[in-house]
Coordinates of C-alpha atoms and ligand atoms in Angstrom, one line a residue:
M1 CA -37.9 -44.4 -32.4
G2 CA -36.0 -43.7 -29.2
K3 CA -37.9 -42.6 -26.1
K4 CA -36.3 -39.1 -26.2
A5 CA -37.2 -38.7 -29.9
M6 CA -40.7 -39.8 -29.2
V7 CA -41.1 -37.3 -26.4
L8 CA -39.7 -34.6 -28.6
R9 CA -42.2 -35.5 -31.3
L10 CA -45.0 -35.3 -28.9
V11 CA -43.9 -32.0 -27.6
I12 CA -43.6 -30.6 -31.1
A13 CA -47.0 -32.0 -32.0
A14 CA -48.4 -30.4 -28.8
L15 CA -46.8 -27.1 -29.7
I16 CA -48.2 -27.2 -33.3
A17 CA -51.7 -28.1 -31.9
L18 CA -51.4 -25.2 -29.4
E19 CA -50.5 -22.9 -32.3
A20 CA -53.4 -24.0 -34.3
Q21 CA -55.8 -22.9 -31.6
G22 CA -54.7 -19.3 -31.8
A23 CA -52.2 -19.3 -28.9
E24 CA -50.8 -15.9 -27.8
L25 CA -47.2 -15.4 -28.8
L26 CA -46.5 -12.1 -26.9
K27 CA -45.6 -11.9 -23.3
N28 CA -47.1 -9.1 -21.2
G29 CA -49.1 -7.7 -24.2
G30 CA -51.3 -5.9 -21.6
F31 CA -48.3 -3.8 -20.4
E32 CA -49.1 -4.1 -16.7
S33 CA -45.3 -4.0 -16.2
L34 CA -42.2 -3.4 -18.3
D35 CA -41.5 -7.1 -18.5
S36 CA -40.5 -8.8 -21.8
W37 CA -40.4 -5.5 -23.9
E38 CA -37.2 -4.2 -25.3
C39 CA -36.9 -0.4 -25.5
S40 CA -33.4 0.2 -27.0
N41 CA -32.6 3.9 -27.6
I42 CA -36.1 5.0 -26.6
H43 CA -37.8 5.7 -23.3
C44 CA -40.6 3.4 -22.1
A45 CA -42.6 4.0 -19.0
L46 CA -45.8 2.7 -17.5
T47 CA -48.7 5.2 -17.6
S48 CA -52.3 5.3 -16.3
V49 CA -53.4 6.1 -19.8
K50 CA -54.6 2.7 -20.8
H51 CA -56.9 0.8 -23.1
S52 CA -57.7 -1.8 -20.5
G53 CA -56.2 -3.1 -17.2
S54 CA -54.4 -0.5 -15.1
H55 CA -51.5 0.6 -17.4
G56 CA -50.4 1.3 -20.9
L57 CA -46.8 1.8 -22.1
E58 CA -45.8 5.4 -22.9
I59 CA -43.1 5.8 -25.5
S60 CA -41.0 8.9 -25.8
G61 CA -37.4 10.0 -26.6
R62 CA -37.3 8.4 -30.1
Q63 CA -34.8 9.6 -32.7
H64 CA -36.3 7.7 -35.7
S65 CA -39.8 6.8 -36.7
Y66 CA -39.0 3.1 -36.9
E67 CA -38.0 2.9 -33.2
G68 CA -40.6 1.4 -30.8
P69 CA -41.1 -1.2 -28.1
A70 CA -40.1 -4.7 -29.4
Q71 CA -40.3 -8.3 -28.4
H72 CA -38.8 -11.5 -29.9
I73 CA -41.4 -14.1 -30.7
H74 CA -41.2 -17.6 -32.1
V75 CA -43.0 -18.2 -35.4
T76 CA -43.1 -21.3 -37.6
P77 CA -42.0 -20.8 -41.3
G78 CA -44.9 -20.6 -43.7
H79 CA -47.6 -20.2 -40.9
A80 CA -50.1 -17.4 -40.8
Y81 CA -50.5 -15.1 -37.8
H82 CA -52.8 -12.3 -36.6
A83 CA -51.4 -9.1 -35.0
S84 CA -53.2 -6.5 -33.1
A85 CA -52.4 -3.5 -30.7
W86 CA -54.1 -0.3 -29.5
V87 CA -52.2 3.0 -29.8
K88 CA -53.0 6.5 -28.7
L89 CA -51.0 9.5 -29.8
L90 CA -50.1 12.0 -27.1
N91 CA -49.1 15.0 -29.3
N92 CA -49.5 16.1 -32.9
P93 CA -46.5 17.1 -34.9
G94 CA -46.7 19.7 -37.7
N95 CA -47.8 17.0 -40.2
T96 CA -51.3 17.9 -41.3
N97 CA -51.9 14.5 -42.9
G98 CA -51.7 12.8 -39.6
E99 CA -49.3 10.1 -38.6
T100 CA -48.7 6.6 -40.0
L101 CA -48.5 3.7 -37.4
E102 CA -47.5 0.2 -38.1
L103 CA -47.1 -3.2 -36.5
E104 CA -43.9 -4.6 -38.0
L105 CA -42.0 -7.9 -38.2
D106 CA -38.3 -8.1 -38.6
F107 CA -37.3 -11.6 -39.6
L108 CA -33.5 -12.5 -39.4
F109 CA -32.1 -15.4 -41.4
N110 CA -28.9 -17.4 -40.8
D111 CA -27.2 -15.5 -43.7
N112 CA -27.6 -12.4 -41.6
T113 CA -30.2 -10.8 -44.0
H114 CA -33.4 -9.3 -42.7
L115 CA -36.9 -9.3 -44.1
Y116 CA -39.2 -6.6 -42.8
K117 CA -43.0 -7.2 -43.1
S118 CA -45.8 -4.9 -42.1
A119 CA -48.7 -6.7 -40.4
A120 CA -50.9 -3.7 -39.9
V121 CA -50.9 0.0 -41.0
H122 CA -52.9 2.9 -39.9
H123 CA -52.6 6.2 -41.9
N124 CA -53.9 9.7 -41.0
T125 CA -53.7 9.3 -37.3
Y126 CA -54.2 12.4 -35.1
V127 CA -54.2 13.0 -31.4
G128 CA -57.9 13.6 -31.6
S129 CA -58.5 10.2 -33.1
D130 CA -58.4 8.6 -29.6
W131 CA -57.3 4.9 -29.4
I132 CA -56.4 3.4 -32.8
H133 CA -56.8 -0.3 -33.3
L134 CA -54.0 -1.6 -35.4
I135 CA -54.9 -5.1 -36.8
G136 CA -53.6 -7.3 -39.6
D137 CA -52.1 -10.6 -40.6
F138 CA -48.8 -11.8 -41.7
T139 CA -47.3 -15.0 -42.9
A140 CA -43.9 -16.1 -41.7
P141 CA -41.4 -16.6 -44.6
S142 CA -41.2 -20.2 -45.7
K143 CA -37.5 -20.7 -44.9
S144 CA -35.5 -21.2 -41.8
I145 CA -35.8 -18.2 -39.5
T146 CA -33.1 -17.3 -36.9
S147 CA -35.1 -14.8 -35.0
T148 CA -38.3 -12.8 -35.3
R149 CA -38.8 -9.3 -33.7
F150 CA -42.3 -7.8 -33.4
Y151 CA -42.3 -4.0 -32.9
I152 CA -44.4 -0.9 -33.2
K153 CA -43.3 1.5 -36.0
G154 CA -44.0 5.2 -36.5
P155 CA -45.2 7.9 -35.8
E156 CA -42.7 10.8 -36.4
P157 CA -40.0 10.8 -33.6
S158 CA -41.4 14.0 -32.0
T159 CA -44.8 12.3 -31.5
N160 CA -45.0 10.4 -28.2
Y161 CA -47.6 7.6 -27.8
V162 CA -49.1 5.0 -25.6
V163 CA -49.5 1.3 -26.7
D164 CA -51.7 -1.2 -24.9
D165 CA -53.3 -4.7 -25.5
A166 CA -50.8 -5.9 -28.1
S167 CA -51.3 -9.5 -29.3
V168 CA -49.9 -11.9 -31.9
T169 CA -51.8 -15.1 -32.3
S170 CA -51.3 -18.0 -34.7
G171 CA -53.8 -19.1 -37.3
G172 CA -54.6 -15.7 -38.8
G173 CA -54.6 -17.2 -42.3
S174 CA -57.6 -16.3 -44.5
Q175 CA -58.4 -20.0 -44.9
S176 CA -58.8 -20.6 -41.1
Q177 CA -61.3 -23.3 -40.4
Q178 CA -61.8 -21.7 -37.1
G179 CA -63.0 -18.6 -38.9
I180 CA -65.4 -20.5 -41.1
N181 CA -66.8 -22.3 -38.1
A182 CA -67.3 -19.1 -36.2
T183 CA -69.1 -17.5 -39.2
N184 CA -71.3 -20.6 -39.6
S185 CA -72.6 -20.3 -36.1
V186 CA -73.3 -16.6 -36.5
I187 CA -75.0 -17.3 -39.8
D188 CA -77.1 -20.0 -38.2
K189 CA -78.1 -17.6 -35.4
I190 CA -78.8 -14.3 -37.3
R191 CA -79.8 -15.3 -40.8
K192 CA -82.2 -18.1 -39.9
S193 CA -85.3 -18.7 -37.8
D194 CA -87.2 -21.8 -36.7
I195 CA -90.0 -23.2 -38.8
H196 CA -92.2 -25.4 -36.6
V197 CA -94.1 -27.9 -38.8
Q198 CA -97.2 -29.4 -37.2
V199 CA -99.0 -32.0 -39.2
T200 CA -102.4 -33.7 -38.4
L201 CA -103.4 -36.7 -40.4
A202 CA -106.8 -38.4 -41.0
S203 CA -106.7 -41.7 -39.2
H204 CA -106.5 -43.9 -42.3
I205 CA -103.3 -42.1 -43.5
N206 CA -100.0 -43.9 -43.1
T207 CA -97.1 -41.6 -42.0
A208 CA -94.8 -43.5 -44.4
D209 CA -96.9 -42.2 -47.3
V210 CA -96.5 -38.5 -46.4
N211 CA -93.6 -36.2 -47.4
I212 CA -93.4 -32.6 -46.3
H213 CA -91.3 -30.3 -48.5
V214 CA -90.3 -27.0 -47.0
L215 CA -88.8 -25.0 -49.9
Q216 CA -87.4 -21.5 -49.8
T217 CA -88.4 -19.7 -53.0
R218 CA -86.8 -16.3 -52.4
K219 CA -84.0 -15.0 -50.1
A220 CA -84.6 -12.1 -47.8
F221 CA -81.0 -11.1 -47.4
P222 CA -79.9 -8.5 -50.0
F223 CA -77.3 -9.8 -52.5
G224 CA -76.8 -7.3 -55.2
T225 CA -74.5 -5.9 -57.9
A226 CA -73.5 -2.7 -59.6
V227 CA -75.1 -2.4 -63.0
A228 CA -73.7 -0.7 -66.1
A229 CA -76.9 1.2 -67.2
S230 CA -75.9 1.5 -70.9
K231 CA -75.1 -2.2 -71.2
Y232 CA -78.3 -3.1 -69.4
N233 CA -80.4 -0.8 -71.5
E234 CA -78.8 -1.9 -74.8
N235 CA -79.5 -5.5 -73.9
V236 CA -75.9 -6.5 -74.7
S237 CA -74.9 -10.2 -75.4
G238 CA -78.3 -11.0 -76.5
G239 CA -79.8 -10.0 -73.1
K240 CA -77.5 -12.4 -71.2
Y241 CA -76.2 -9.6 -69.0
R242 CA -79.6 -8.5 -67.8
D243 CA -80.9 -12.0 -67.6
F244 CA -78.1 -12.9 -65.2
I245 CA -78.9 -9.8 -63.0
H246 CA -82.6 -10.7 -63.0
T247 CA -81.9 -14.3 -62.1
H248 CA -79.2 -14.0 -59.5
F249 CA -79.5 -10.7 -57.6
N250 CA -82.3 -9.1 -55.5
W251 CA -80.5 -5.7 -55.2
A252 CA -78.6 -3.4 -57.5
V253 CA -76.9 -0.1 -57.6
L254 CA -76.2 1.9 -60.8
E255 CA -72.4 2.0 -61.3
N256 CA -72.3 5.4 -62.9
A257 CA -75.6 6.5 -64.4
L258 CA -76.8 8.5 -61.3
K259 CA -73.5 10.3 -60.6
W260 CA -73.9 14.0 -61.1
P261 CA -71.3 14.3 -63.9
H262 CA -73.5 11.8 -65.8
L263 CA -76.8 13.4 -65.0
E264 CA -75.5 16.9 -65.8
P265 CA -72.1 17.0 -67.6
H266 CA -72.6 20.7 -68.5
R267 CA -74.7 23.1 -66.7
G268 CA -78.4 22.6 -67.6
D269 CA -77.6 19.6 -69.9
K270 CA -79.5 16.9 -68.1
H271 CA -79.6 13.1 -68.8
F272 CA -81.8 11.2 -66.4
Q273 CA -83.3 8.8 -68.9
D274 CA -80.6 6.1 -69.0
A275 CA -80.7 5.8 -65.2
L276 CA -84.5 5.8 -65.0
D277 CA -84.8 3.1 -67.7
T278 CA -82.4 0.9 -65.8
I279 CA -84.0 1.5 -62.5
N280 CA -87.5 0.7 -63.9
G281 CA -86.2 -2.4 -65.6
L282 CA -84.7 -3.7 -62.4
R283 CA -87.7 -2.9 -60.3
K284 CA -90.0 -4.7 -62.8
H285 CA -88.0 -7.8 -61.9
G286 CA -88.4 -7.3 -58.1
I287 CA -84.9 -5.9 -57.7
K288 CA -84.4 -3.1 -55.2
V289 CA -82.0 -0.3 -56.1
R290 CA -79.6 1.9 -54.2
G291 CA -78.9 5.5 -55.4
H292 CA -75.2 6.3 -55.9
N293 CA -74.3 9.2 -55.4
L294 CA -75.7 12.7 -55.0
V295 CA -72.3 14.4 -54.7
W296 CA -68.8 13.1 -54.5
S297 CA -66.4 15.1 -52.4
V298 CA -63.1 13.8 -53.9
P299 CA -61.8 16.7 -55.9
N300 CA -61.0 14.9 -59.2
K301 CA -64.6 13.5 -59.2
V302 CA -66.1 17.0 -59.3
Q303 CA -67.1 18.1 -62.8
D304 CA -65.4 21.2 -64.2
W305 CA -68.5 23.4 -64.4
I306 CA -69.1 22.8 -60.6
K307 CA -65.4 23.5 -59.9
A308 CA -65.9 27.0 -61.3
L309 CA -68.6 27.8 -58.7
S310 CA -68.3 28.9 -55.1
G311 CA -70.2 30.6 -52.3
N312 CA -74.0 30.9 -52.4
E313 CA -74.1 30.0 -56.1
L314 CA -72.5 26.7 -55.3
R315 CA -74.9 26.1 -52.4
T316 CA -77.9 26.9 -54.6
V317 CA -76.8 24.7 -57.5
V318 CA -76.1 21.7 -55.1
K319 CA -79.5 22.1 -53.5
Q320 CA -81.2 22.3 -56.9
H321 CA -79.4 19.2 -58.1
I322 CA -80.3 17.2 -55.0
T323 CA -84.0 18.4 -55.1
E324 CA -84.4 17.5 -58.8
T325 CA -82.7 14.1 -58.5
L326 CA -84.8 13.1 -55.5
Q327 CA -88.0 14.2 -57.3
K328 CA -87.1 12.3 -60.5
T329 CA -86.3 9.1 -58.5
H330 CA -88.9 9.5 -55.8
G331 CA -90.3 6.1 -54.7
L332 CA -87.8 4.2 -57.0
L333 CA -84.8 4.0 -54.8
E334 CA -84.2 2.5 -51.3
H335 CA -80.9 4.2 -50.4
W336 CA -78.8 7.2 -51.4
D337 CA -75.1 7.6 -50.9
V338 CA -75.3 11.3 -50.2
N339 CA -71.7 12.4 -50.3
N340 CA -69.4 9.7 -51.6
E341 CA -66.0 9.0 -50.0
N342 CA -66.2 12.0 -47.7
L343 CA -63.4 10.4 -45.6
H344 CA -61.1 10.8 -48.6
G345 CA -62.2 14.2 -49.9
T346 CA -63.8 17.4 -48.6
W347 CA -64.1 19.5 -51.8
Y348 CA -67.5 21.0 -51.0
Q349 CA -66.7 21.8 -47.4
D350 CA -63.3 23.2 -48.4
T351 CA -64.7 25.3 -51.2
L352 CA -67.5 26.7 -49.1
H353 CA -65.1 27.1 -46.0
D354 CA -67.8 25.3 -44.1
P355 CA -66.6 22.2 -42.2
D356 CA -70.2 21.3 -41.3
Y357 CA -71.5 21.4 -44.9
D358 CA -71.2 17.6 -44.9
L359 CA -73.9 17.4 -42.2
E360 CA -76.0 20.0 -44.1
L361 CA -76.0 17.8 -47.3
F362 CA -77.5 14.9 -45.3
N363 CA -80.0 17.1 -43.5
M364 CA -81.1 18.7 -46.7
T365 CA -81.6 15.4 -48.4
H366 CA -83.4 13.9 -45.4
H367 CA -85.8 16.9 -45.4
I368 CA -86.5 16.7 -49.1
D369 CA -87.3 12.9 -49.0
S370 CA -87.5 11.4 -45.5
H371 CA -88.3 7.8 -46.9
V372 CA -85.1 7.1 -48.7
K373 CA -82.3 5.8 -46.4
L374 CA -79.1 7.8 -46.3
F375 CA -75.6 6.5 -46.3
L376 CA -72.0 7.4 -46.0
N377 CA -70.0 5.3 -48.4
D378 CA -66.2 4.8 -48.2
Y379 CA -63.2 2.7 -49.0
S380 CA -60.3 1.3 -47.0
V381 CA -62.5 1.0 -44.0
V382 CA -62.7 -2.8 -44.0
S383 CA -60.1 -3.6 -46.7
G384 CA -57.6 -1.1 -45.2
G385 CA -56.9 0.7 -42.0
S386 CA -59.2 3.8 -42.1
T387 CA -61.7 2.0 -39.8
D388 CA -61.4 4.2 -36.7
R389 CA -61.6 7.4 -38.7
Y390 CA -64.8 6.1 -40.3
L391 CA -66.3 5.2 -37.0
H392 CA -65.6 8.7 -35.7
Q393 CA -67.2 10.2 -38.8
A394 CA -70.2 8.0 -38.4
Q395 CA -70.5 9.0 -34.7
R396 CA -70.4 12.7 -35.6
F397 CA -73.2 12.2 -38.2
K398 CA -75.3 10.2 -35.8
A399 CA -74.9 12.7 -33.0
A400 CA -76.0 15.5 -35.4
H401 CA -79.3 13.8 -36.2
V402 CA -79.1 14.6 -39.9
G403 CA -80.8 11.4 -41.1
L404 CA -77.8 9.0 -41.3
Y405 CA -79.2 5.5 -41.8
G406 CA -76.1 3.3 -42.4
L407 CA -72.5 3.0 -43.3
G408 CA -71.6 1.9 -46.8
V409 CA -68.4 -0.1 -46.6
Q410 CA -67.0 -0.5 -50.1
C411 CA -64.8 -3.6 -49.6
H412 CA -62.5 -3.4 -52.6
F413 CA -60.1 -6.2 -51.5
Y414 CA -56.8 -6.2 -53.3
T415 CA -55.5 -8.6 -50.8
V416 CA -58.0 -10.4 -48.7
P417 CA -57.4 -10.1 -44.9
S418 CA -58.2 -13.0 -42.6
Y419 CA -61.6 -13.6 -41.2
Q420 CA -60.4 -12.2 -37.9
V421 CA -59.3 -8.9 -39.4
I422 CA -62.5 -8.5 -41.3
K423 CA -64.5 -9.3 -38.2
D424 CA -62.5 -6.9 -36.0
R425 CA -62.9 -4.0 -38.5
L426 CA -66.7 -4.7 -38.8
D427 CA -66.9 -4.9 -35.0
T428 CA -65.3 -1.4 -34.8
L429 CA -67.6 0.1 -37.4
A430 CA -70.6 -1.6 -35.7
K431 CA -69.9 0.5 -32.6
A432 CA -71.6 3.4 -34.5
G433 CA -74.8 1.6 -33.9
V434 CA -76.1 1.8 -37.5
P435 CA -76.4 -0.9 -40.1
L436 CA -73.5 -1.7 -42.3
W437 CA -73.9 -2.4 -46.0
V438 CA -71.2 -3.9 -48.1
T439 CA -71.7 -1.6 -51.2
E440 CA -68.9 -2.4 -53.6
L441 CA -67.3 -5.8 -53.1
T442 CA -64.5 -6.8 -55.3
V443 CA -62.0 -9.6 -54.5
N444 CA -58.7 -9.8 -56.3
S445 CA -58.5 -13.2 -58.0
N446 CA -54.7 -13.3 -57.8
H447 CA -54.8 -14.5 -61.5
D448 CA -55.6 -18.0 -60.3
E449 CA -59.3 -19.0 -60.7
N450 CA -59.5 -21.5 -57.9
K451 CA -57.6 -19.4 -55.5
G452 CA -59.9 -16.5 -56.4
A453 CA -62.9 -18.6 -55.7
D454 CA -61.5 -19.6 -52.3
L455 CA -60.8 -15.9 -51.4
F456 CA -64.3 -14.9 -52.6
E457 CA -65.9 -17.6 -50.5
Q458 CA -63.9 -16.6 -47.3
T459 CA -64.7 -13.0 -47.8
L460 CA -68.4 -13.6 -48.3
R461 CA -68.6 -15.8 -45.3
A462 CA -66.9 -13.2 -43.1
L463 CA -69.3 -10.5 -44.3
Y464 CA -72.5 -12.5 -44.3
G465 CA -71.5 -13.9 -41.0
H466 CA -71.3 -10.5 -39.3
P467 CA -74.4 -9.4 -37.4
A468 CA -74.1 -5.7 -38.3
V469 CA -74.0 -6.4 -42.1
E470 CA -77.5 -5.9 -43.6
G471 CA -76.7 -6.3 -47.3
I472 CA -73.9 -7.2 -49.7
L473 CA -73.5 -5.7 -53.2
L474 CA -70.7 -6.7 -55.7
W475 CA -69.2 -3.9 -57.7
G476 CA -70.0 -5.7 -61.0
F477 CA -69.7 -9.4 -61.9
W478 CA -68.9 -9.6 -65.7
D479 CA -65.5 -8.9 -67.1
H480 CA -67.2 -7.0 -70.0
A481 CA -69.0 -4.6 -67.6
Q482 CA -66.7 -4.3 -64.6
Y483 CA -64.6 -1.5 -63.2
R484 CA -61.8 -3.9 -62.4
P485 CA -62.3 -7.0 -64.6
E486 CA -59.3 -8.8 -63.2
R487 CA -61.1 -8.8 -59.9
S488 CA -63.6 -11.5 -59.1
S489 CA -65.8 -11.8 -62.2
L490 CA -68.6 -14.3 -61.7
V491 CA -69.0 -14.6 -65.4
R492 CA -66.7 -14.0 -68.3
G493 CA -66.7 -13.5 -72.1
D494 CA -69.4 -12.9 -74.8
N495 CA -71.3 -15.9 -73.7
V496 CA -71.4 -14.8 -70.1
E497 CA -70.1 -18.1 -68.8
L498 CA -69.5 -18.8 -65.1
T499 CA -66.0 -18.7 -63.6
A500 CA -64.8 -20.8 -60.7
A501 CA -65.6 -17.8 -58.4
G502 CA -69.1 -17.5 -60.0
R503 CA -69.8 -21.2 -59.4
R504 CA -68.7 -20.9 -55.8
V505 CA -70.6 -17.7 -55.1
L506 CA -73.9 -19.0 -56.6
D507 CA -73.5 -22.3 -54.7
L508 CA -73.3 -20.2 -51.4
W509 CA -76.2 -17.9 -52.3
E510 CA -78.6 -20.4 -54.0
N511 CA -77.7 -23.6 -52.4
Q512 CA -75.9 -23.5 -49.1
W513 CA -77.6 -20.3 -47.9
M514 CA -81.1 -21.3 -49.0
T515 CA -83.4 -23.9 -47.4
D516 CA -84.8 -27.0 -49.1
D517 CA -86.0 -29.6 -46.6
T518 CA -88.0 -32.8 -47.4
R519 CA -89.0 -35.3 -44.7
V520 CA -91.0 -38.4 -44.5
L521 CA -93.4 -38.2 -41.6
S522 CA -92.8 -41.8 -40.5
Q523 CA -89.2 -40.8 -39.8
T524 CA -89.6 -37.3 -38.3
G525 CA -92.9 -37.6 -36.5
N526 CA -95.9 -35.2 -36.9
Q527 CA -94.2 -32.2 -35.3
Y528 CA -90.7 -31.1 -36.1
T529 CA -88.6 -28.0 -36.6
V530 CA -86.6 -26.8 -39.7
R531 CA -84.1 -24.0 -39.1
G532 CA -84.5 -22.0 -42.3
F533 CA -82.9 -19.0 -43.9
H534 CA -85.0 -15.8 -43.9
G535 CA -87.2 -15.4 -47.0
D536 CA -90.3 -16.6 -48.8
Y537 CA -91.4 -20.2 -48.5
E538 CA -93.7 -22.9 -49.9
V539 CA -94.7 -25.9 -47.9
R540 CA -95.9 -28.8 -50.1
V541 CA -97.5 -32.1 -49.1
I542 CA -96.6 -35.2 -51.1
Y543 CA -98.9 -38.1 -50.6
K544 CA -98.0 -41.5 -52.2
G545 CA -95.7 -39.6 -54.6
H546 CA -98.2 -37.0 -55.7
E547 CA -98.5 -33.5 -54.5
L548 CA -101.8 -32.5 -52.8
T549 CA -101.7 -29.1 -54.4
Q550 CA -104.7 -27.8 -52.5
L551 CA -102.6 -28.1 -49.3
K552 CA -99.8 -25.9 -50.5
K553 CA -99.0 -23.1 -48.1
T554 CA -96.8 -20.0 -48.5
F555 CA -95.3 -17.8 -45.9
T556 CA -92.5 -15.4 -45.2
L557 CA -89.9 -16.2 -42.6
G558 CA -88.4 -13.2 -40.8
K559 CA -86.6 -12.8 -37.5
A560 CA -89.5 -14.4 -35.6
D561 CA -90.0 -18.2 -35.6
H562 CA -93.0 -19.4 -37.7
T563 CA -95.4 -22.3 -37.2
V564 CA -97.0 -24.0 -40.2
T565 CA -99.9 -26.3 -39.6
V566 CA -100.9 -28.9 -42.3
S567 CA -104.0 -31.0 -42.1
V568 CA -103.9 -34.0 -44.4
H569 CA -107.2 -35.7 -45.3
A570 CA -106.5 -37.3 -48.6
Ligands
NAG601 C1 -65.0 -26.8 -37.3 O1 -66.2 -27.5 -37.2 C2 -66.1 -28.8 -37.6 C3 -67.5 -29.4 -37.7 O2 -68.3 -29.0 -36.7 C4 -65.3 -29.5 -36.5 O3 -65.1 -30.9 -36.7 C5 -63.9 -28.8 -36.4 O4 -63.1 -29.3 -35.3 C6 -64.0 -27.3 -36.2 N1 -62.7 -26.8 -36.4 C7 -62.2 -25.7 -35.6 C8 -60.8 -25.3 -35.9 O5 -62.9 -25.2 -34.8
NAG602 C1 -83.2 -8.4 -75.1 O1 -82.7 -9.5 -75.8 C2 -83.4 -10.7 -75.7 C3 -82.7 -11.8 -76.4 O2 -82.3 -11.4 -77.7 C4 -84.8 -10.5 -76.1 O3 -85.6 -11.7 -75.9 C5 -85.5 -9.3 -75.4 O4 -86.8 -9.1 -75.9 C6 -84.6 -8.1 -75.5 N1 -85.2 -7.0 -74.6 C7 -85.1 -5.7 -74.9 C8 -85.7 -4.8 -73.9 O5 -84.6 -5.3 -76.0
NAG603 C1 -82.1 20.5 -40.9 O1 -82.9 21.2 -41.8 C2 -84.1 21.7 -41.2 C3 -84.9 22.2 -42.4 O2 -84.2 23.0 -43.3 C4 -83.7 22.8 -40.2 O3 -84.9 23.2 -39.6 C5 -82.8 22.1 -39.1 O4 -82.3 23.1 -38.2 C6 -81.6 21.4 -39.8 N1 -80.9 20.7 -38.8 C7 -79.6 20.6 -38.7 C8 -79.0 19.7 -37.7 O5 -78.9 21.2 -39.5

């Protein structure tokens, strides 16, 4: 190889290495000057309205919604990238649904064709929504690219806006090793504590003859699933469905059986037994249960006889329903989703002409049963771009002191975003200062088992590896009892057999994220520390190959470190 070729190779290798470390591709993403941004046919000016630093970029004078500040960047075909920017609208147009904002890529190829790709979308944006964080991923097309233009698209031309803190970095791919490493260190920090093992031995005992086995017998972290009550109660597939639930989950939520249309399809025609049988069965096996849901504000989820009501009669009927349901389930449920998907439907508020009725529903529930924890529960808040709206809703509920405990984030992933996008969205929601529960996780398998397993693992790592996430429930796990069987079944078929995703998920939950540590004292010394996952433990002492059962100890490891002392006098 010639010297020039060698240098070129080194430079290319260095560039690729630089890319792999998440290098910034945009120049002047902080908009402290007008440098590097193209503003053709639009007006761009620095403004003191900013997300950080001293300035943002104000955009006005647009003729088309696709016009916005742009910058040419260099991307590598086939590589994955992460894109992000903060946008604030300055005026509302007549559009009552709010505006759509996007981060867009325009790839030009040498045959003069273009490919447009959206990296991030945010719908329903209003002036009152404050700063909107647009985040997402894109993969550069796997063919020779002549040029790549990054730009901000939308809102309607009459809406002016400010953009700040724009960024495009490499390595946004969902398989990013960086992301896995980052979650591993968070997991180590927040899901584990130290177990200090201190052993004293009678003088005649040889340390080479003593093994100490620290074994986790139960996990503290809630991993759960939605349960189809009728299938559970009917004991389908020879009981394999319920056995799987009892063996592999410590939390559950009834998929449908507690929804009002199931409890009371016609006025006064009540059906609580199915739900109660399932809840009691689950609890008998040590499984905690979420209640889902007291009312559901999306109009097509409201049963017909309710839809015929209004005014005080509607208020009375809702209160009776909530009171009766809380009485019948008292002491049996840990959580309630009070008003499901209220970000995407406001039927009760609209029908009663009372925009604060959403708060009243929580307050009422909290006063009837102050022990059960109350949740908002919504979709497209981690899997899509409604994150900021959900944060604002949560802040409003929190400020009203109506008993909001946490945010249910459904997490129906049709496409799985990168670790970074999931983390950014969870970070945004965590600003509400209440716990986050992943309530309805589904992961599209892409019709390829192994790819599906990879995506499932990445998603679980990103969720379990976030400090605000307090529990994770799947929205079903068996293709015979699942709302979207094409998504992420852990088991399949009449015989309830594990899929690739099932093997992967159980390996994480029951092997990688559980602690099982055996040491010979001659190698570790009499005092040592095991970093263990939170949960219940047994410590066993093995002397010359036989357990000294009278020395067995049990304890529960929580957020505080724990010391176990063992005294061996065989
Ligand atoms: C991830 O962690 C492994 C093991 O600690 C390390 O070898 C590797 O360099 C890390 N990769 C990144 C991208 O941080
Ligand atoms: C469910 O089925 C299994 C296997 O056939 C059986 O052992 C069990 O007793 C059944 N339980 C109920 C509640 O029917
Ligand atoms: C909540 O309900 C209680 C009892 O009905 C009432 O006293 C209180 O004013 C309500 N609070 C809010 C914020 O609506």
